[in-house]
Short mmCIF file of C-alpha atoms in Angstrom, two decimals:
data_model
loop_
_atom_site.label_atom_id
_atom_site.label_comp_id
_atom_site.label_asym_id
_atom_site.label_seq_id
_atom_site.Cartn_x
_atom_site.Cartn_y
_atom_site.Cartn_z
CA UNK J 1 -0.07 0.18 -0.03
CA UNK J 2 2.95 2.55 0.55
CA UNK J 3 3.30 2.46 -3.30
CA UNK J 4 0.61 5.10 -2.99
CA UNK J 5 2.55 8.34 -1.95
CA UNK J 6 -0.20 9.49 0.28
CA UNK J 7 -2.07 5.95 1.21
CA UNK J 8 -3.97 6.03 4.50
CA UNK J 9 -5.35 2.80 6.03
CA UNK J 10 -8.99 1.86 5.89
CA UNK J 11 -11.00 -1.43 6.94
CA UNK J 12 -11.40 -2.19 3.12
CA UNK J 13 -7.46 -1.86 2.21
CA UNK J 14 -5.88 -2.69 5.36
CA UNK J 15 -3.98 -6.20 5.43
CA UNK J 16 -1.50 -7.81 7.74
CA UNK J 17 2.06 -6.97 7.52
CA UNK J 18 4.65 -9.77 6.79
CA UNK J 19 8.55 -9.80 7.19
CA UNK J 20 9.06 -10.14 3.61
CA UNK J 21 7.88 -6.53 2.27
CA UNK J 22 8.99 -3.13 3.00
CA UNK J 23 7.07 -1.06 5.49
CA UNK J 24 6.78 2.76 5.32
CA UNK J 25 5.49 4.60 8.36
CA UNK J 26 5.02 8.49 8.13
CA UNK J 27 4.79 9.44 11.82
CA UNK J 28 4.77 12.73 13.68
CA UNK J 29 2.95 14.75 16.96
CA UNK J 30 1.94 17.89 18.25
CA UNK J 31 3.85 19.11 21.18
CA UNK J 32 3.93 22.44 22.88
CA UNK J 33 7.07 23.17 21.55
CA UNK J 34 7.00 22.14 18.11
CA UNK J 35 5.44 19.48 15.68
CA UNK J 36 7.09 16.69 14.09
CA UNK J 37 7.02 14.96 10.56
CA UNK J 38 9.06 12.02 10.28
CA UNK J 39 9.00 8.88 7.74
CA UNK J 40 11.23 5.88 7.90
CA UNK J 41 11.17 3.02 5.47
CA UNK J 42 12.34 -0.64 6.97
CA UNK J 43 12.58 -4.34 5.64
CA UNK J 44 12.29 -6.81 8.21
CA UNK J 45 13.56 -9.74 5.82
CA UNK J 46 15.81 -9.91 2.72
CA UNK J 47 15.01 -6.96 0.36
CA UNK J 48 15.61 -7.31 -3.34
CA UNK J 49 18.50 -5.90 -5.26
CA UNK J 50 15.95 -3.09 -6.66
CA UNK J 51 14.63 -2.50 -3.40
CA UNK J 52 17.98 -1.80 -1.99
CA UNK J 53 19.46 0.57 -4.66
CA UNK J 54 16.04 2.33 -4.74
CA UNK J 55 16.20 3.04 -0.89
CA UNK J 56 20.10 3.71 -0.98
CA UNK J 57 19.45 6.60 -3.71
CA UNK J 58 16.55 7.99 -1.88
CA UNK J 59 18.75 8.32 1.04
CA UNK J 60 21.56 9.50 -1.02
CA UNK J 61 19.24 12.55 -2.00
CA UNK J 62 18.23 13.10 1.44
CA UNK J 63 21.72 13.50 2.79
CA UNK J 64 22.79 15.36 -0.72
CA UNK J 65 20.16 18.20 -0.01
CA UNK J 66 20.64 18.13 3.86
CA UNK J 67 24.32 18.66 3.76
CA UNK J 68 24.23 21.35 0.64
CA UNK J 69 25.87 24.76 1.56
CA UNK J 70 23.92 27.85 -0.48
CA UNK J 71 23.61 31.39 -0.82
CA UNK J 72 21.09 33.34 1.49
CA UNK J 73 17.87 34.13 -0.30
CA UNK J 74 17.82 30.94 -2.45
CA UNK J 75 14.60 29.60 -3.28
CA UNK J 76 13.81 26.08 -2.48
CA UNK J 77 12.95 25.21 -6.21
CA UNK J 78 16.51 26.23 -6.98
CA UNK J 79 17.98 23.42 -4.88
CA UNK J 80 15.44 20.97 -4.94
CA UNK J 81 17.01 18.90 -7.56
CA UNK J 82 19.77 17.86 -5.26
CA UNK J 83 17.39 15.62 -3.42
CA UNK J 84 16.57 13.91 -7.12
CA UNK J 85 19.79 13.63 -8.65
CA UNK J 86 20.84 10.06 -7.32
CA UNK J 87 17.76 8.90 -8.78
CA UNK J 88 17.60 10.61 -12.05
CA UNK J 89 21.39 8.98 -12.50
CA UNK J 90 19.38 5.72 -13.09
CA UNK J 91 16.20 7.15 -14.35
CA UNK J 92 14.03 7.05 -11.36
CA UNK J 93 11.86 9.89 -9.85
CA UNK J 94 9.05 10.45 -7.35
CA UNK J 95 5.77 12.44 -7.99
CA UNK J 96 5.46 14.34 -5.11
CA UNK J 97 7.33 17.40 -3.51
CA UNK J 98 10.68 17.41 -1.81
CA UNK J 99 9.62 19.23 1.56
CA UNK J 100 7.30 21.56 3.22
CA UNK J 101 7.35 24.06 6.04
CA UNK J 102 6.29 22.68 9.42
CA UNK J 103 4.71 24.86 12.07
CA UNK J 104 5.28 25.65 15.49
CA UNK J 105 2.26 23.60 17.12
CA UNK J 106 0.37 25.02 13.69
CA UNK J 107 -0.07 22.98 10.51
CA UNK J 108 2.12 19.91 9.63
CA UNK J 109 2.29 21.49 6.28
CA UNK J 110 2.92 25.11 6.93
CA UNK J 111 3.01 27.66 4.41
CA UNK J 112 4.88 29.45 2.77
CA UNK J 113 8.31 27.34 3.18
CA UNK J 114 9.22 24.61 0.83
CA UNK J 115 10.74 23.59 -2.37
CA UNK J 116 8.07 24.34 -4.69
CA UNK J 117 8.13 27.39 -7.36
CA UNK J 118 5.31 29.27 -5.15
CA UNK J 119 7.45 29.01 -1.69
CA UNK J 120 9.42 31.83 -0.50
CA UNK J 121 13.36 32.01 -0.48
CA UNK J 122 14.81 29.85 2.41
CA UNK J 123 15.88 31.99 5.66
CA UNK J 124 17.50 31.04 8.61
CA UNK J 125 15.33 29.95 11.33
CA UNK J 126 12.83 28.24 8.91
CA UNK J 127 11.68 24.56 9.34
CA UNK J 128 11.26 22.38 6.39
CA UNK J 129 10.68 18.65 5.90
CA UNK J 130 13.31 16.97 3.47
CA UNK J 131 11.60 14.10 1.71
CA UNK J 132 12.65 12.33 -1.21
CA UNK J 133 11.25 8.91 -2.07
CA UNK J 134 10.42 6.36 -4.70
CA UNK J 135 7.32 4.34 -5.44
CA UNK J 136 6.77 1.11 -7.46
CA UNK J 137 3.20 0.53 -8.40
CA UNK J 138 1.67 -2.69 -6.62
CA UNK J 139 5.04 -3.38 -5.25
CA UNK J 140 6.44 -1.23 -2.61
CA UNK J 141 7.07 2.57 -1.60
CA UNK J 142 10.23 4.31 -0.07
CA UNK J 143 10.32 7.67 1.54
CA UNK J 144 12.70 9.26 4.13
CA UNK J 145 11.73 12.00 5.86
CA UNK J 146 13.47 14.41 8.23
CA UNK J 147 12.65 17.59 9.82
CA UNK J 148 15.31 20.46 9.08
CA UNK J 149 16.11 23.69 10.40
CA UNK J 150 17.79 26.43 8.20
CA UNK J 151 20.86 27.40 9.40
CA UNK J 152 23.87 29.77 8.60
CA UNK J 153 26.87 27.92 7.38
CA UNK J 154 30.43 28.32 8.09
CA UNK J 155 32.52 28.55 4.66
CA UNK J 156 35.94 28.65 4.01
CA UNK J 157 35.86 32.06 2.56
CA UNK J 158 34.27 33.33 5.78
CA UNK J 159 31.92 35.55 3.55
CA UNK J 160 28.52 35.71 4.81
CA UNK J 161 25.83 34.66 4.99
CA UNK J 162 25.62 31.04 3.01
CA UNK J 163 22.96 28.47 4.69
CA UNK J 164 22.63 25.03 5.20
CA UNK J 165 20.37 22.63 6.89
CA UNK J 166 20.51 20.94 10.40
CA UNK J 167 18.50 17.91 10.85
CA UNK J 168 16.67 18.16 14.42
CA UNK J 169 14.81 14.65 13.83
CA UNK J 170 17.24 11.81 15.35
CA UNK J 171 16.14 8.92 14.08
CA UNK J 172 18.31 6.02 12.56
CA UNK J 173 17.80 4.70 8.87
CA UNK J 174 17.34 1.25 8.03
CA UNK J 175 20.66 -0.21 7.83
CA UNK J 176 19.16 -3.47 6.20
CA UNK J 177 18.57 -1.46 3.13
CA UNK J 178 21.37 0.61 2.72
CA UNK J 179 23.87 -0.62 -0.12
CA UNK J 180 27.20 1.30 1.19
CA UNK J 181 28.84 0.54 -2.27
CA UNK J 182 26.68 3.50 -3.71
CA UNK J 183 27.39 6.08 -0.95
CA UNK J 184 30.45 8.37 -1.78
CA UNK J 185 32.90 8.98 1.34
CA UNK J 186 31.40 12.39 1.99
CA UNK J 187 28.06 10.80 2.53
CA UNK J 188 29.50 8.24 4.64
CA UNK J 189 30.96 10.59 6.82
CA UNK J 190 27.78 12.88 7.24
CA UNK J 191 25.89 9.70 7.88
CA UNK J 192 28.33 8.81 10.58
CA UNK J 193 28.41 12.21 11.98
CA UNK J 194 24.22 12.12 12.13
CA UNK J 195 24.41 8.80 14.16
CA UNK J 196 26.74 9.99 16.39
CA UNK J 197 24.41 13.07 17.17
CA UNK J 198 21.68 10.69 17.39
CA UNK J 199 23.57 8.47 20.19
CA UNK J 200 24.70 11.46 22.03
CA UNK J 201 21.16 12.97 22.38
CA UNK J 202 18.86 10.00 22.56
CA UNK J 203 20.88 7.50 24.03
CA UNK J 204 20.96 9.38 27.54
CA UNK J 205 17.34 9.90 27.37
CA UNK J 206 16.25 6.15 26.82
CA UNK J 207 18.93 5.54 29.90
CA UNK J 208 17.14 7.99 31.93
CA UNK J 209 13.47 6.36 31.11
CA UNK J 210 15.11 2.82 31.85
CA UNK J 211 14.38 1.88 28.13
CA UNK J 212 17.05 -0.56 27.99
CA UNK J 213 15.61 -2.67 24.72
CA UNK J 214 15.41 0.41 23.00
CA UNK J 215 18.64 1.82 24.16
CA UNK J 216 20.40 -1.31 22.68
CA UNK J 217 18.69 -1.19 19.58
CA UNK J 218 19.85 2.53 19.20
CA UNK J 219 23.17 1.53 19.71
CA UNK J 220 23.09 -1.41 17.04
CA UNK J 221 21.36 0.95 14.60
CA UNK J 222 23.96 3.60 14.64
CA UNK J 223 27.18 1.71 14.51
CA UNK J 224 29.76 3.49 12.33
#
């Protein structure tokens, strides 16, 4: 059912999950200090070569846009293709937007931030989702969605202001679906740095709440 990018379960279409297929879950919550919108795709069995490559290329697009450094006052539509390039390289694509603004206890899709042609230029302090995907009709759907804060970037020239993104959603990706041979050294370094942040911020909280099983899962899922 996740091959439908905006599928919602119903009594007529819901079915039992199996370990032999992909599972996409788009999650979020409203909190007094902000709104979350995080999507992960997992496979509990043996993914096919196509599934692994498609997932890895979606992840590459997520990473490439997340680590991008760009001039201030750049429109989101100008940088949107960085999230699609790894998919385009092999003739794949997805049919929805790459991200949307996220409100502070407001709308999950909060106007006017995002990567469409009618969104405003990106500025420090804005929150947006970054969510490339890939969907194969009747077979599977993949989406990797993170919440990112637009921040000022430190550049070698020192000229300001340039911008980049800082992920504020701290959830590991599915190791079972990543083909490391496709990732560049820079992408792997970014991934390892992200995993270090997850361990540093989420690990102590899981320990504080005495969630040892979750803590062990986190440690395993964020190995370098």
